[in-house]
Amino acid sequence: MKKRNILITNDDGITSDGIVRLAQAATKFGEVWVVAPKHQCSAMSHRITLHEPMDFEKVDFPVEGVHAYATSGTPADCVRFGLLNVVEGKADVVFSGINYGYNCGSDVQYSATIGAALEAATAGTAAVAFSEGAYEFHEVTDQYLENMIAEALEEIETESLQYNEIININFPSCPISEYKGILRNRVMATNAFYIDRYKMEPNGNDKWILTVDATYHEDAAKGTDFRAVVDGYISVGRVQNLHTPQGK
């Protein structure tokens, strides 16, 4: 089996269950470096740190053989620093996740899981984002994670990814008995799981306190990533944040 240098990050923090499970699976495919935020960094999108220094420290990690570091930076920072300063030699691929919550539809524009993967793509390194539902069932993820990593690596190594494009994999949060299979080439839905509203509570003259009052729904078009996970399928698609320039 080909040995690869694999860099892993996430946006839920270095102690999250998802990044541990991803790193454990990734060790079957190469040498693994983890560079992840110390704290929760969801919904930071592609944000990077420019105007203040970042802490960086080696940490104990519950997967043997993994080189692990925590930072005070964002997930995109982790990828930038990991690629430039941490991985010994050139990283072959970046994995971002496993995110606690789907990254489907219009939610991807806010996701720091997606943002970190796109940071890798911007730097010319292939990347895969992994997410699962934020519910009690992770059976499908645990059973099929290694298979999906192998499939993604095979796709990457055929050089089929376009400029600034990543593979986006979402695992359904359903019991294995309700799992229906894999749907590939899913397009991003144009909507999200939540319809956002804000409550405005008066807080003095011309001041208010805003709180989110979102409504959950599962309405999504056929053929989309959103529809796939709702229906109990693993969704595989691609996300691209910059158009392919001429000549690419």
Backbone as CSV, one residue per row, in Angstrom:
resi,resn,N_x,N_y,N_z,CA_x,CA_y,CA_z,C_x,C_y,C_z
1,MET,0.843,-1.201,0.000,0.000,0.000,0.000,0.875,1.247,0.000
2,LYS,0.470,2.238,-0.811,1.206,3.497,-0.868,1.124,4.204,0.488
3,LYS,2.275,4.685,0.964,2.294,5.439,2.218,2.240,6.929,1.913
4,ARG,1.381,7.615,2.594,1.164,9.032,2.336,1.421,9.840,3.594
5,ASN,1.688,11.127,3.410,1.713,12.079,4.510,0.342,12.734,4.582
6,ILE,-0.339,12.555,5.698,-1.716,13.013,5.849,-1.784,14.040,6.971
7,LEU,-2.300,15.225,6.651,-2.534,16.270,7.651,-4.018,16.324,7.965
8,ILE,-4.343,16.322,9.260,-5.746,16.335,9.690,-6.009,17.534,10.584
9,THR,-7.138,18.185,10.363,-7.600,19.250,11.244,-9.106,19.123,11.412
10,ASN,-9.690,20.027,12.180,-11.147,20.065,12.328,-11.543,21.431,12.861
11,ASP,-12.846,21.610,13.120,-13.283,22.874,13.734,-13.951,22.673,15.085
12,ASP,-14.065,21.425,15.526,-14.680,21.145,16.825,-13.650,21.099,17.956
13,GLY,-12.388,21.216,17.625,-11.345,21.196,18.643,-10.611,19.862,18.677
14,ILE,-9.365,19.907,19.142,-8.497,18.740,19.069,-8.954,17.596,19.972
15,THR,-9.783,17.869,20.969,-10.260,16.812,21.868,-11.570,16.180,21.402
16,SER,-12.093,16.597,20.268,-13.387,16.074,19.827,-13.272,14.606,19.412
17,ASP,-14.354,13.904,19.588,-14.405,12.487,19.220,-14.192,12.294,17.726
18,GLY,-14.721,13.198,16.918,-14.648,13.035,15.473,-13.235,13.046,14.923
19,ILE,-12.386,13.931,15.415,-11.025,13.993,14.888,-10.213,12.782,15.325
20,VAL,-10.508,12.249,16.497,-9.827,11.041,16.960,-10.191,9.859,16.069
21,ARG,-11.464,9.719,15.766,-11.914,8.612,14.904,-11.333,8.733,13.503
22,LEU,-11.261,9.961,12.992,-10.701,10.165,11.655,-9.209,9.851,11.633
23,ALA,-8.494,10.317,12.644,-7.056,10.048,12.706,-6.779,8.552,12.833
24,GLN,-7.577,7.864,13.637,-7.397,6.422,13.794,-7.557,5.714,12.452
25,ALA,-8.592,6.075,11.720,-8.815,5.453,10.405,-7.705,5.825,9.426
26,ALA,-7.238,7.061,9.487,-6.241,7.542,8.532,-4.900,6.843,8.691
27,THR,-4.595,6.336,9.888,-3.308,5.670,10.098,-3.174,4.423,9.225
28,LYS,-4.283,3.904,8.728,-4.226,2.742,7.829,-3.698,3.134,6.449
29,PHE,-3.662,4.442,6.176,-3.337,4.909,4.821,-2.056,5.739,4.748
30,GLY,-1.414,6.010,5.877,-0.190,6.789,5.822,0.216,7.303,7.191
31,GLU,1.232,8.158,7.199,1.678,8.793,8.438,0.826,10.026,8.681
32,VAL,0.390,10.203,9.920,-0.624,11.211,10.227,-0.082,12.297,11.142
33,TRP,-0.335,13.538,10.742,-0.098,14.715,11.570,-1.443,15.372,11.849
34,VAL,-1.706,15.686,13.089,-2.914,16.423,13.474,-2.500,17.812,13.945
35,VAL,-3.070,18.827,13.334,-2.923,20.203,13.801,-4.328,20.768,13.880
36,ALA,-4.800,21.027,15.094,-6.204,21.397,15.273,-6.344,22.478,16.339
37,PRO,-7.462,23.190,16.315,-7.683,24.250,17.314,-7.816,23.686,18.722
38,LYS,-7.393,24.485,19.687,-7.580,24.103,21.085,-9.056,24.119,21.476
39,HIS,-9.833,24.987,20.813,-11.202,25.232,21.229,-12.164,25.093,20.045
40,GLN,-13.435,25.132,20.355,-14.477,25.067,19.350,-14.372,26.252,18.381
41,CYS,-14.359,25.955,17.088,-14.209,27.002,16.069,-15.227,26.861,14.940
42,SER,-16.390,26.307,15.234,-17.396,26.137,14.190,-17.844,27.481,13.622
43,ALA,-18.279,27.440,12.369,-18.854,28.593,11.660,-17.854,29.725,11.442
44,MET,-16.552,29.405,11.488,-15.534,30.423,11.205,-15.196,30.497,9.720
45,SER,-15.778,29.597,8.923,-15.553,29.587,7.487,-14.056,29.530,7.184
46,HIS,-13.554,30.475,6.378,-12.168,30.440,5.905,-11.309,31.477,6.635
47,ARG,-11.742,31.883,7.793,-11.048,32.936,8.548,-9.624,32.529,8.919
48,ILE,-8.687,33.481,8.804,-7.313,33.266,9.250,-6.907,34.376,10.228
49,THR,-5.843,34.122,10.981,-5.355,35.075,11.985,-4.210,35.883,11.395
50,LEU,-4.356,37.200,11.410,-3.334,38.067,10.820,-2.699,39.042,11.805
51,HIS,-3.442,39.493,12.798,-3.001,40.627,13.601,-2.631,40.275,15.040
52,GLU,-2.500,38.984,15.327,-2.071,38.587,16.674,-1.331,37.260,16.576
53,PRO,-0.413,37.000,17.496,0.324,35.731,17.473,-0.580,34.575,17.888
54,MET,-0.160,33.369,17.514,-0.907,32.159,17.872,-0.047,31.267,18.769
55,ASP,-0.695,30.617,19.732,-0.023,29.602,20.532,0.018,28.301,19.737
56,PHE,1.068,27.521,19.960,1.231,26.246,19.263,1.950,25.297,20.202
57,GLU,1.394,24.109,20.441,2.028,23.184,21.376,1.781,21.736,20.991
58,LYS,2.766,20.914,21.267,2.617,19.479,21.058,1.736,18.919,22.164
59,VAL,0.830,18.006,21.818,-0.098,17.466,22.801,-0.149,15.943,22.706
60,ASP,-0.545,15.334,23.806,-0.801,13.897,23.794,-2.074,13.638,23.003
61,PHE,-2.070,12.567,22.226,-3.228,12.248,21.384,-3.528,10.767,21.554
62,PRO,-4.811,10.393,21.617,-5.153,9.015,21.962,-5.007,7.993,20.827
63,VAL,-4.292,8.344,19.754,-4.038,7.389,18.676,-2.535,7.226,18.543
64,GLU,-2.061,6.027,18.702,-0.627,5.758,18.678,-0.019,6.109,17.325
65,GLY,1.141,6.761,17.381,1.876,7.065,16.166,1.510,8.367,15.499
66,VAL,0.476,9.044,15.977,0.042,10.304,15.375,0.807,11.463,16.004
67,HIS,1.330,12.352,15.172,1.987,13.580,15.643,0.895,14.627,15.829
68,ALA,0.701,15.123,17.036,-0.454,15.991,17.296,-0.041,17.312,17.932
69,TYR,-0.650,18.393,17.426,-0.369,19.740,17.902,-1.674,20.520,18.011
70,ALA,-1.762,21.368,19.016,-2.931,22.226,19.216,-2.526,23.676,19.054
71,THR,-3.421,24.482,18.502,-3.141,25.893,18.310,-4.307,26.745,18.796
72,SER,-4.021,28.019,19.000,-5.082,28.965,19.332,-5.689,29.575,18.083
73,GLY,-5.228,29.142,16.911,-5.703,29.688,15.647,-6.960,29.018,15.149
74,THR,-7.373,29.407,13.967,-8.567,28.877,13.324,-8.222,27.596,12.569
75,PRO,-9.224,26.852,12.107,-8.943,25.674,11.299,-8.132,25.981,10.037
76,ALA,-8.442,27.099,9.369,-7.649,27.474,8.190,-6.208,27.783,8.584
77,ASP,-6.008,28.434,9.739,-4.645,28.646,10.253,-3.922,27.313,10.428
78,CYS,-4.622,26.337,10.982,-4.033,25.019,11.241,-3.513,24.393,9.953
79,VAL,-4.281,24.528,8.885,-3.864,23.971,7.606,-2.663,24.730,7.051
80,ARG,-2.727,26.064,7.102,-1.612,26.873,6.596,-0.316,26.526,7.316
81,PHE,-0.378,26.526,8.650,0.815,26.253,9.433,1.238,24.798,9.296
82,GLY,0.253,23.894,9.283,0.566,22.478,9.152,1.294,22.155,7.868
83,LEU,0.828,22.734,6.770,1.459,22.471,5.476,2.847,23.092,5.375
84,LEU,2.987,24.278,5.933,4.246,25.007,5.782,5.319,24.624,6.802
85,ASN,4.903,24.262,8.019,5.877,24.135,9.105,5.872,22.815,9.857
86,VAL,4.844,21.990,9.676,4.711,20.835,10.562,4.958,19.506,9.859
87,VAL,4.240,19.239,8.790,4.375,17.948,8.109,5.783,17.815,7.542
88,GLU,6.409,16.711,7.831,7.769,16.457,7.343,7.704,16.032,5.885
89,GLY,8.284,16.854,5.018,8.120,16.619,3.591,6.796,17.214,3.138
90,LYS,6.359,16.861,1.971,5.130,17.422,1.416,3.922,16.608,1.845
91,ALA,2.874,17.282,2.316,1.622,16.585,2.624,0.966,16.139,1.325
92,ASP,0.504,14.917,1.301,-0.176,14.397,0.112,-1.651,14.745,0.105
93,VAL,-2.229,14.875,1.295,-3.664,15.133,1.384,-3.981,15.738,2.751
94,VAL,-5.026,16.549,2.791,-5.551,17.087,4.044,-6.944,16.538,4.264
95,PHE,-7.198,16.030,5.462,-8.533,15.605,5.881,-9.039,16.606,6.914
96,SER,-10.288,17.035,6.787,-10.890,17.959,7.741,-12.143,17.316,8.316
97,GLY,-12.199,17.183,9.667,-13.354,16.554,10.290,-12.920,15.557,11.364
98,ILE,-13.773,14.623,11.700,-15.153,14.467,11.253,-15.994,15.513,11.987
99,ASN,-16.676,16.364,11.234,-17.445,17.430,11.866,-18.687,16.889,12.555
100,TYR,-18.990,17.488,13.691,-20.192,17.154,14.442,-21.337,18.004,13.893
101,GLY,-22.029,17.489,12.902,-23.096,18.214,12.210,-22.833,18.201,10.717
102,TYR,-23.891,18.078,9.934,-23.745,18.015,8.486,-23.167,19.297,7.910
103,ASN,-22.419,19.136,6.834,-21.996,20.268,6.020,-22.557,20.063,4.620
104,CYS,-23.823,20.428,4.511,-24.576,20.264,3.273,-25.206,21.597,2.879
105,GLY,-25.560,21.706,1.612,-26.321,22.863,1.165,-25.625,24.170,1.452
106,SER,-26.404,25.202,1.695,-25.834,26.536,1.880,-25.061,26.674,3.184
107,ASP,-25.159,25.684,4.083,-24.368,25.726,5.318,-22.868,25.664,5.054
108,VAL,-22.451,25.151,3.886,-21.020,24.987,3.652,-20.287,26.330,3.631
109,GLN,-21.001,27.416,3.294,-20.323,28.712,3.223,-19.869,29.212,4.600
110,TYR,-20.498,28.711,5.665,-20.121,29.105,7.019,-19.148,28.126,7.661
111,SER,-19.100,26.910,7.169,-18.391,25.823,7.831,-16.881,26.023,7.850
112,ALA,-16.286,25.927,9.028,-14.826,25.967,9.123,-14.215,24.616,8.763
113,THR,-15.006,23.548,8.820,-14.546,22.252,8.307,-14.291,22.370,6.812
114,ILE,-15.253,22.929,6.095,-15.100,23.155,4.659,-14.009,24.200,4.409
115,GLY,-13.997,25.272,5.201,-13.002,26.324,5.028,-11.583,25.806,5.145
116,ALA,-11.349,24.909,6.097,-10.012,24.341,6.268,-9.616,23.499,5.056
117,ALA,-10.558,22.706,4.560,-10.273,21.888,3.374,-9.995,22.770,2.162
118,LEU,-10.753,23.853,2.020,-10.532,24.765,0.902,-9.202,25.509,1.030
119,GLU,-8.759,25.744,2.265,-7.439,26.348,2.464,-6.358,25.439,1.892
120,ALA,-6.506,24.136,2.123,-5.553,23.185,1.556,-5.589,23.232,0.032
121,ALA,-6.797,23.253,-0.531,-6.928,23.297,-1.993,-6.292,24.552,-2.565
122,THR,-6.468,25.677,-1.868,-5.863,26.929,-2.308,-4.343,26.814,-2.347
123,ALA,-3.787,26.032,-1.420,-2.345,25.838,-1.360,-1.855,24.745,-2.303
124,GLY,-2.772,24.153,-3.060,-2.395,23.132,-4.022,-2.331,21.724,-3.473
125,THR,-2.950,21.488,-2.304,-2.975,20.159,-1.697,-4.393,19.602,-1.724
126,ALA,-4.544,18.380,-2.174,-5.860,17.749,-2.240,-6.461,17.650,-0.840
127,ALA,-7.785,17.780,-0.752,-8.427,17.781,0.563,-9.795,17.131,0.517
128,VAL,-10.165,16.550,1.664,-11.465,15.908,1.830,-12.069,16.382,3.142
129,ALA,-13.330,16.807,3.104,-14.062,17.182,4.316,-15.005,16.043,4.686
130,PHE,-15.035,15.696,5.980,-15.888,14.622,6.485,-16.827,15.189,7.544
131,SER,-18.116,14.886,7.428,-19.092,15.364,8.414,-20.131,14.286,8.660
132,GLU,-20.792,14.400,9.819,-21.876,13.482,10.162,-22.927,14.245,10.945
133,GLY,-24.121,13.678,11.031,-25.187,14.347,11.755,-24.887,14.477,13.234
134,ALA,-25.366,15.554,13.821,-25.136,15.803,15.249,-26.225,15.128,16.084
135,TYR,-26.362,13.833,15.900,-27.379,13.061,16.609,-26.701,11.864,17.263
136,GLU,-27.498,10.940,17.777,-26.910,9.871,18.580,-26.327,8.732,17.761
137,PHE,-26.654,8.642,16.465,-26.221,7.492,15.678,-24.993,7.827,14.829
138,HIS,-23.898,7.088,15.069,-22.701,7.243,14.252,-22.277,5.891,13.671
139,GLU,-23.222,4.972,13.613,-22.915,3.609,13.160,-22.467,3.577,11.712
140,VAL,-23.119,4.364,10.858,-22.771,4.357,9.435,-21.364,4.905,9.248
141,THR,-21.050,6.002,9.930,-19.707,6.571,9.849,-18.664,5.549,10.265
142,ASP,-18.882,4.920,11.411,-17.886,4.002,11.943,-17.692,2.786,11.037
143,GLN,-18.734,2.335,10.389,-18.618,1.151,9.540,-18.011,1.469,8.177
144,TYR,-18.261,2.655,7.654,-17.881,2.953,6.276,-16.775,4.004,6.138
145,LEU,-16.256,4.534,7.232,-15.265,5.597,7.157,-14.028,5.171,6.369
146,GLU,-13.453,4.029,6.695,-12.250,3.599,5.977,-12.525,3.390,4.500
147,ASN,-13.673,2.837,4.154,-14.024,2.649,2.748,-14.092,3.979,2.013
148,MET,-14.677,4.999,2.676,-14.823,6.298,2.029,-13.483,7.019,1.911
149,ILE,-12.592,6.819,2.898,-11.244,7.375,2.782,-10.542,6.752,1.581
150,ALA,-10.619,5.433,1.463,-9.969,4.746,0.341,-10.519,5.229,-0.992
151,GLU,-11.834,5.397,-1.066,-12.459,5.864,-2.306,-12.008,7.283,-2.638
152,ALA,-11.954,8.150,-1.630,-11.535,9.527,-1.867,-10.079,9.587,-2.320
153,LEU,-9.216,8.810,-1.692,-7.807,8.805,-2.081,-7.627,8.301,-3.509
154,GLU,-8.386,7.295,-3.879,-8.312,6.790,-5.254,-8.741,7.870,-6.248
155,GLU,-9.801,8.603,-5.891,-10.274,9.677,-6.758,-9.228,10.781,-6.874
156,ILE,-8.616,11.135,-5.755,-7.576,12.169,-5.759,-6.396,11.744,-6.622
157,GLU,-6.020,10.486,-6.506,-4.824,10.031,-7.204,-5.039,9.820,-8.698
158,THR,-6.288,9.919,-9.150,-6.554,9.955,-10.593,-6.457,11.381,-11.123
159,GLU,-6.165,12.339,-10.213,-6.016,13.761,-10.556,-7.285,14.328,-11.189
160,SER,-8.423,13.930,-10.636,-9.699,14.389,-11.191,-10.211,15.673,-10.547
161,LEU,-9.601,16.095,-9.433,-10.051,17.322,-8.777,-9.654,18.552,-9.592
162,GLN,-10.557,19.509,-9.668,-10.286,20.759,-10.361,-9.578,21.736,-9.418
163,TYR,-9.157,22.850,-9.969,-8.502,23.894,-9.178,-9.421,24.360,-8.044
164,ASN,-8.890,24.402,-6.827,-9.628,24.863,-5.655,-10.905,24.068,-5.396
165,GLU,-10.847,22.787,-5.633,-12.012,21.922,-5.436,-11.681,20.847,-4.405
166,ILE,-12.648,20.544,-3.555,-12.470,19.516,-2.535,-13.566,18.465,-2.650
167,ILE,-13.315,17.321,-2.044,-14.340,16.283,-1.915,-15.052,16.495,-0.590
168,ASN,-16.381,16.447,-0.621,-17.188,16.676,0.580,-18.034,15.440,0.855
169,ILE,-17.768,14.773,1.991,-18.458,13.534,2.353,-19.270,13.756,3.621
170,ASN,-20.548,13.419,3.563,-21.442,13.506,4.719,-22.039,12.132,5.005
171,PHE,-21.918,11.705,6.256,-22.476,10.417,6.682,-23.826,10.643,7.354
172,PRO,-24.831,9.835,7.017,-26.143,10.030,7.634,-26.152,9.603,9.092
173,SER,-26.917,10.300,9.894,-27.031,9.956,11.312,-28.289,9.120,11.501
174,CYS,-28.171,7.860,11.117,-29.300,6.932,11.257,-28.754,5.588,11.719
175,PRO,-29.587,4.742,12.287,-29.133,3.391,12.627,-28.689,2.656,11.364
176,ILE,-27.753,1.745,11.512,-27.246,1.014,10.355,-28.375,0.263,9.642
177,SER,-29.407,-0.089,10.373,-30.543,-0.800,9.775,-31.327,0.076,8.800
178,GLU,-31.188,1.399,8.925,-31.897,2.327,8.034,-30.999,2.924,6.958
179,TYR,-29.734,2.526,6.960,-28.782,3.027,5.967,-29.108,2.451,4.598
180,LYS,-29.045,3.290,3.554,-29.489,2.858,2.216,-28.389,2.772,1.175
181,GLY,-27.192,3.294,1.458,-26.127,3.192,0.475,-25.400,4.510,0.282
182,ILE,-24.695,4.614,-0.847,-23.883,5.791,-1.154,-24.445,6.474,-2.398
183,LEU,-24.609,7.786,-2.319,-24.997,8.577,-3.481,-23.841,9.516,-3.809
184,ARG,-23.281,9.362,-4.991,-22.136,10.149,-5.417,-22.583,11.286,-6.338
185,ASN,-21.663,12.191,-6.578,-21.927,13.329,-7.478,-23.131,14.144,-7.026
186,ARG,-23.259,14.294,-5.716,-24.366,15.108,-5.192,-24.033,16.588,-5.380
187,VAL,-25.013,17.350,-5.780,-24.829,18.806,-5.871,-25.258,19.430,-4.546
188,MET,-24.721,20.607,-4.263,-25.097,21.293,-3.030,-26.521,21.811,-3.130
189,ALA,-27.298,21.562,-2.097,-28.638,22.141,-2.024,-28.513,23.655,-1.889
190,THR,-29.524,24.354,-2.342,-29.501,25.827,-2.249,-30.088,26.329,-0.937
191,ASN,-30.498,25.411,-0.070,-31.030,25.797,1.233,-30.302,25.017,2.320
192,ALA,-30.696,25.252,3.567,-30.039,24.620,4.705,-31.088,23.977,5.612
193,PHE,-30.600,23.290,6.656,-31.500,22.602,7.583,-32.314,23.569,8.440
194,TYR,-31.798,24.763,8.650,-32.471,25.713,9.541,-32.869,26.975,8.781
195,ILE,-34.076,27.424,9.038,-34.535,28.725,8.561,-34.329,29.700,9.708
196,ASP,-33.427,30.649,9.498,-33.026,31.539,10.592,-33.985,32.706,10.790
197,ARG,-34.181,33.024,12.059,-34.884,34.239,12.472,-34.141,34.786,13.685
198,TYR,-34.380,36.043,13.983,-33.774,36.636,15.177,-34.855,37.255,16.054
199,LYS,-34.722,36.987,17.337,-35.563,37.682,18.319,-34.836,38.940,18.763
200,MET,-35.570,40.034,18.872,-34.982,41.301,19.317,-35.600,41.684,20.649
201,GLU,-34.776,41.670,21.690,-35.226,42.037,23.022,-34.694,43.431,23.360
202,PRO,-35.574,44.372,23.732,-35.098,45.723,24.080,-34.072,45.686,25.205
203,ASN,-33.049,46.537,25.066,-31.988,46.592,26.066,-31.511,48.044,26.223
204,GLY,-32.473,48.922,26.467,-32.138,50.339,26.596,-32.574,51.107,25.368
205,ASN,-32.222,52.367,25.336,-32.602,53.225,24.214,-31.834,52.844,22.954
206,ASP,-32.585,52.508,21.902,-31.997,52.158,20.602,-30.989,51.022,20.698
207,LYS,-31.241,50.114,21.646,-30.380,48.940,21.783,-31.243,47.702,21.935
208,TRP,-30.749,46.574,21.396,-31.478,45.322,21.507,-30.493,44.183,21.746
209,ILE,-30.981,43.105,22.311,-30.232,41.848,22.382,-30.820,40.921,21.319
210,LEU,-29.974,40.413,20.439,-30.422,39.525,19.373,-30.109,38.078,19.729
211,THR,-31.090,37.204,19.570,-30.879,35.770,19.754,-31.468,35.040,18.561
212,VAL,-30.805,33.961,18.154,-31.269,33.190,16.999,-32.469,32.338,17.397
213,ASP,-33.490,32.345,16.562,-34.687,31.535,16.768,-34.944,30.778,15.473
214,ALA,-34.172,29.699,15.236,-34.197,28.997,13.956,-35.204,27.854,13.964
215,THR,-35.784,27.586,12.801,-36.739,26.494,12.625,-36.093,25.389,11.796
216,TYR,-36.101,24.178,12.318,-35.509,23.029,11.626,-36.481,22.477,10.594
217,HIS,-35.948,22.066,9.451,-36.777,21.405,8.441,-35.898,20.469,7.623
218,GLU,-36.507,19.575,6.872,-35.763,18.620,6.048,-36.220,18.664,4.595
219,ASP,-36.595,19.836,4.115,-37.036,19.998,2.731,-35.823,20.255,1.848
220,ALA,-35.556,19.356,0.915,-34.409,19.520,0.024,-34.703,18.865,-1.315
221,ALA,-34.119,19.405,-2.356,-34.375,18.912,-3.711,-33.703,17.568,-3.950
222,LYS,-34.302,16.768,-4.807,-33.724,15.490,-5.227,-32.382,15.729,-5.897
223,GLY,-31.424,14.849,-5.626,-30.106,14.958,-6.233,-29.113,15.771,-5.433
224,THR,-29.556,16.345,-4.308,-28.676,17.189,-3.509,-28.051,16.418,-2.345
225,ASP,-26.989,17.009,-1.790,-26.340,16.436,-0.612,-27.289,16.397,0.579
226,PHE,-28.043,17.453,0.763,-29.019,17.580,1.841,-30.042,16.434,1.774
227,ARG,-30.607,16.213,0.586,-31.614,15.166,0.410,-31.029,13.789,0.702
228,ALA,-29.776,13.573,0.294,-29.147,12.267,0.473,-29.063,11.878,1.941
229,VAL,-28.545,12.773,2.797,-28.373,12.400,4.206,-29.706,12.270,4.923
230,VAL,-30.662,13.099,4.548,-31.993,12.991,5.146,-32.612,11.634,4.835
231,ASP,-32.335,11.114,3.644,-32.907,9.842,3.220,-32.089,8.633,3.642
232,GLY,-30.982,8.854,4.390,-30.219,7.733,4.924,-29.070,7.262,4.054
233,TYR,-28.566,8.119,3.167,-27.442,7.780,2.306,-26.178,8.533,2.724
234,ILE,-25.024,7.951,2.424,-23.778,8.711,2.459,-23.778,9.597,1.223
235,SER,-23.518,10.880,1.426,-23.464,11.838,0.318,-22.015,12.149,-0.027
236,VAL,-21.680,12.039,-1.316,-20.350,12.393,-1.802,-20.508,13.437,-2.903
237,GLY,-19.867,14.569,-2.721,-19.936,15.627,-3.724,-18.658,16.432,-3.722
238,ARG,-18.689,17.537,-4.426,-17.522,18.413,-4.498,-17.930,19.845,-4.194
239,VAL,-16.987,20.572,-3.634,-17.198,21.985,-3.330,-16.031,22.755,-3.928
240,GLN,-16.323,23.876,-4.566,-15.294,24.703,-5.184,-15.537,26.145,-4.790
241,ASN,-14.487,26.828,-4.318,-14.707,28.202,-3.856,-14.183,29.268,-4.795
242,LEU,-13.362,28.899,-5.755,-12.860,29.844,-6.740,-12.987,29.222,-8.116
243,HIS,-13.332,30.011,-9.099,-13.461,29.474,-10.451,-12.087,29.058,-10.987
244,THR,-12.101,28.062,-11.856,-10.865,27.600,-12.477,-10.353,28.672,-13.430
245,PRO,-9.100,29.113,-13.250,-8.576,30.145,-14.140,-8.305,29.591,-15.530
246,GLN,-8.181,30.463,-16.518,-7.862,30.037,-17.869,-6.537,29.300,-17.877
247,GLY,-6.511,28.226,-18.645,-5.279,27.460,-18.769,-5.166,26.331,-17.780
248,LYS,-6.122,26.251,-16.828,-6.076,25.157,-15.856,-6.892,23.977,-16.361
